[in-house]
C-alpha cells in the first residue's frame, strides 16, 4: 500500500488530548497534504466537531491505516478500502499513538477503525451511540481506562445516497461526538 502513496500520514493533535478520533485511512487530499482529515470528510468533521462543542486543536486525530490506498482511474485516485493486512501492518503505530496520547475517550470513525481498535465483534450500526465494554479488545493494553465509542465516518455521510440519509447520518455523527465530549469532561472531573 505504501509504495504508491505520496507519504505516510500520521496523527496530529494535542498530546494528552482527552478525545482521540480514529478514522480508516488518509484520503487523496490527506495523502498530498500529509495531514489527517483535511479533505471533504475533514471539512464535514470540522463542522460536526463545532456542533458537538469539540475544538480540533483540543483533540487528537489519526487513522488506523497510515497510507492512502487507491485505484488509479485515468487522472483520478479512487479510494480503496484497506484490507486486514494493511490494518495489521499499521496497528503498532496506531497503538503507539494511543499510548503516547493517553486519551480518556477513543472514538472509532467507521467500521474499519472500529475493527482495528476494538476487534471484529464490534458492529457500527448495533454499537454506535453508547460506551462499549470491551475487556478483550485489541486496544485494551494501550488504553485500558479509555472509554470506547464507535460512530460513522464523515465520508459515509458524504456518500449517503439521499439528502435525507445524509442528514440522518450527520445528526448521528454529531450526537456521538457530543457524547464523546461529555464523557471526556466527566472523566476529567
C-alpha positions as a printed NumPy array, in Angstrom:
array([[  0.   ,   0.   ,   0.   ],
       [  2.739,   2.477,   0.931],
       [  4.583,   2.061,  -2.384],
       [  2.056,   4.134,  -4.302],
       [  1.082,   6.654,  -1.637],
       [  2.785,  10.041,  -1.52 ],
       [  3.683,   9.745,   2.162],
       [  2.665,   8.267,   5.482],
       [  0.036,  10.33 ,   7.252],
       [  0.379,  10.12 ,  10.995],
       [ -1.927,  11.662,  13.544],
       [ -1.913,  15.19 ,  14.821],
       [ -3.265,  16.977,  17.801],
       [ -2.62 ,  17.832,  21.371],
       [ -0.545,  15.385,  23.422],
       [ -2.696,  14.342,  26.361],
       [ -5.888,  15.144,  24.468],
       [ -8.959,  13.843,  26.261],
       [-10.594,  12.73 ,  22.993],
       [ -8.944,  10.761,  20.185],
       [-10.711,  10.212,  16.861],
       [ -9.516,   7.361,  14.663],
       [-10.56 ,   7.154,  11.024],
       [ -9.985,   4.472,   8.415],
       [ -7.117,   5.756,   6.252],
       [ -5.997,   9.018,   4.657],
       [ -7.802,  10.105,   1.531],
       [ -6.359,  11.751,  -1.548],
       [ -6.187,  15.255,  -0.009],
       [ -4.634,  13.893,   3.197],
       [ -2.049,  11.904,   1.246],
       [ -0.989,  15.013,  -0.658],
       [ -1.015,  17.316,   2.407],
       [  0.495,  14.83 ,   4.886],
       [ -2.185,  15.665,   7.471],
       [ -5.299,  13.77 ,   8.591],
       [ -8.824,  14.978,   7.866],
       [ -8.08 ,  17.921,   5.567],
       [-10.222,  16.862,   2.575],
       [-14.011,  16.906,   2.129],
       [-14.579,  14.448,   5.011],
       [-12.336,  16.637,   7.163],
       [-14.447,  19.702,   6.379],
       [-17.577,  17.829,   7.437],
       [-15.804,  16.56 ,  10.553],
       [-14.795,  20.129,  11.454],
       [-18.435,  21.245,  11.201],
       [-19.731,  18.355,  13.314],
       [-16.967,  18.868,  15.895],
       [-18.048,  22.5  ,  16.263],
       [-21.691,  21.42 ,  16.644],
       [-20.589,  18.944,  19.333],
       [-18.589,  21.609,  21.236],
       [-15.236,  19.99 ,  20.443],
       [-12.351,  22.009,  19.04 ],
       [ -9.953,  20.338,  16.612],
       [ -6.994,  21.806,  18.484],
       [ -8.15 ,  20.073,  21.689],
       [ -8.41 ,  16.54 ,  20.272],
       [ -6.096,  14.069,  18.566],
       [ -6.904,  12.874,  15.025],
       [ -5.399,   9.845,  13.338],
       [ -6.222,   6.886,  11.111],
       [ -5.994,   3.137,  11.598],
       [ -4.03 ,   2.817,   8.333],
       [ -1.308,   5.379,   7.657],
       [ -1.172,   5.325,   3.834],
       [ -3.73 ,   6.179,   1.17 ],
       [ -4.925,   3.07 ,  -0.643],
       [ -6.375,   3.783,  -4.054],
       [ -7.059,   2.599,  -7.578],
       [ -5.801,   4.789, -10.386],
       [ -8.534,   5.586, -12.927],
       [ -7.217,   7.964, -15.513],
       [ -6.069,  11.046, -13.616],
       [ -8.131,  10.181, -10.535],
       [ -7.074,   8.214,  -7.478],
       [-10.173,   6.474,  -6.136],
       [-10.31 ,   5.357,  -2.514],
       [ -9.811,   1.631,  -1.947],
       [-10.833,   0.106,   1.367],
       [ -7.82 ,  -1.182,   3.324],
       [ -7.687,  -4.914,   3.916],
       [ -6.793,  -6.759,   7.115],
       [ -3.118,  -6.928,   6.159],
       [ -2.955,  -3.108,   5.882],
       [ -4.683,  -2.718,   9.25 ],
       [ -2.383,  -5.238,  10.958],
       [  0.725,  -3.643,   9.434],
       [ -0.201,  -0.206,  10.815],
       [ -1.555,  -1.382,  14.186],
       [  1.77 ,  -0.903,  16.076],
       [  1.88 ,   2.787,  15.068],
       [ -1.754,   3.271,  15.984],
       [ -1.294,   1.659,  19.375],
       [  1.843,   3.747,  19.992],
       [ -0.176,   6.882,  19.225],
       [ -2.877,   5.791,  21.666],
       [ -0.282,   5.056,  24.357],
       [  1.504,   8.391,  23.856],
       [ -1.672,  10.497,  23.765],
       [ -3.42 ,   8.664,  26.616],
       [ -6.96 ,   9.725,  25.675],
       [ -9.89 ,   9.379,  28.048],
       [-12.233,   8.667,  25.126],
       [-11.385,   6.903,  21.854],
       [-13.877,   7.25 ,  19.004],
       [-13.631,   4.899,  16.026],
       [-14.929,   6.622,  12.897],
       [-16.325,   3.832,  10.735],
       [-16.233,   0.064,  10.641],
       [-12.574,  -0.34 ,   9.623],
       [-11.369,   1.813,  12.525],
       [-13.749,   0.021,  14.908],
       [-12.407,  -3.372,  13.884],
       [ -8.771,  -2.207,  14.069],
       [ -9.243,  -0.779,  17.554],
       [-11.864,  -2.924,  19.177],
       [-11.896,  -6.226,  17.295],
       [-14.21 ,  -7.947,  14.829],
       [-17.191,  -8.319,  17.163],
       [-17.983,  -4.582,  17.184],
       [-20.769,  -3.611,  14.797],
       [-21.214,   0.008,  13.828],
       [-24.998,   0.015,  13.477],
       [-25.522,  -2.029,  16.643],
       [-22.894,  -0.41 ,  18.884],
       [-22.823,   3.265,  17.955],
       [-24.139,   5.852,  20.365],
       [-23.023,   4.178,  23.589],
       [-19.864,   3.438,  25.542],
       [-18.559,  -0.028,  24.71 ],
       [-17.489,  -2.627,  27.235],
       [-14.63 ,  -4.498,  25.56 ],
       [-12.343,  -6.231,  28.05 ],
       [-10.564,  -8.28 ,  25.375],
       [-10.284,  -5.666,  22.614],
       [ -7.02 ,  -5.178,  20.707],
       [ -6.606,  -1.647,  22.089],
       [ -7.099,  -2.68 ,  25.721],
       [ -3.37 ,  -2.858,  26.592],
       [ -2.664,   0.578,  25.087],
       [ -5.659,   2.333,  26.662],
       [ -7.185,   0.218,  29.433],
       [ -9.078,   3.08 ,  31.073],
       [-10.28 ,   4.845,  27.922],
       [-13.973,   4.933,  27.136],
       [-14.557,   3.422,  23.704],
       [-17.129,   4.666,  21.181],
       [-17.907,   3.922,  17.547],
       [-19.697,   6.133,  15.042],
       [-19.977,   6.823,  11.339],
       [-17.033,   8.131,   9.359],
       [-17.696,  11.57 ,   7.84 ],
       [-17.096,  10.102,   4.375],
       [-20.06 ,   7.75 ,   4.954],
       [-22.205,  10.835,   5.498],
       [-20.915,  12.366,   2.264],
       [-21.551,   9.149,   0.298],
       [-25.095,   8.61 ,   1.581],
       [-27.474,   8.179,  -1.376],
       [-30.078,  10.789,  -0.419],
       [-30.102,  14.144,   1.32 ],
       [-32.412,  12.687,   3.981],
       [-29.933,   9.891,   4.736],
       [-27.025,  12.379,   4.769],
       [-28.923,  14.497,   7.314],
       [-29.716,  11.451,   9.44 ],
       [-26.091,  10.204,   9.454],
       [-24.738,  13.688,  10.133],
       [-27.088,  14.045,  13.095],
       [-25.918,  10.684,  14.497],
       [-22.241,  11.603,  13.979],
       [-22.738,  14.944,  15.751],
       [-24.635,  13.272,  18.584],
       [-21.873,  10.687,  19.052],
       [-19.158,  13.375,  19.063],
       [-21.161,  15.321,  21.666],
       [-21.339,  12.128,  23.741],
       [-17.547,  11.795,  23.477],
       [-17.177,  15.387,  24.673],
       [-19.487,  14.803,  27.673],
       [-17.785,  11.528,  28.635],
       [-14.341,  13.13 ,  28.407],
       [-15.493,  16.067,  30.562],
       [-16.832,  13.647,  33.183],
       [-13.606,  11.626,  33.137],
       [-11.574,  14.789,  33.762],
       [-13.664,  16.   ,  36.703]])
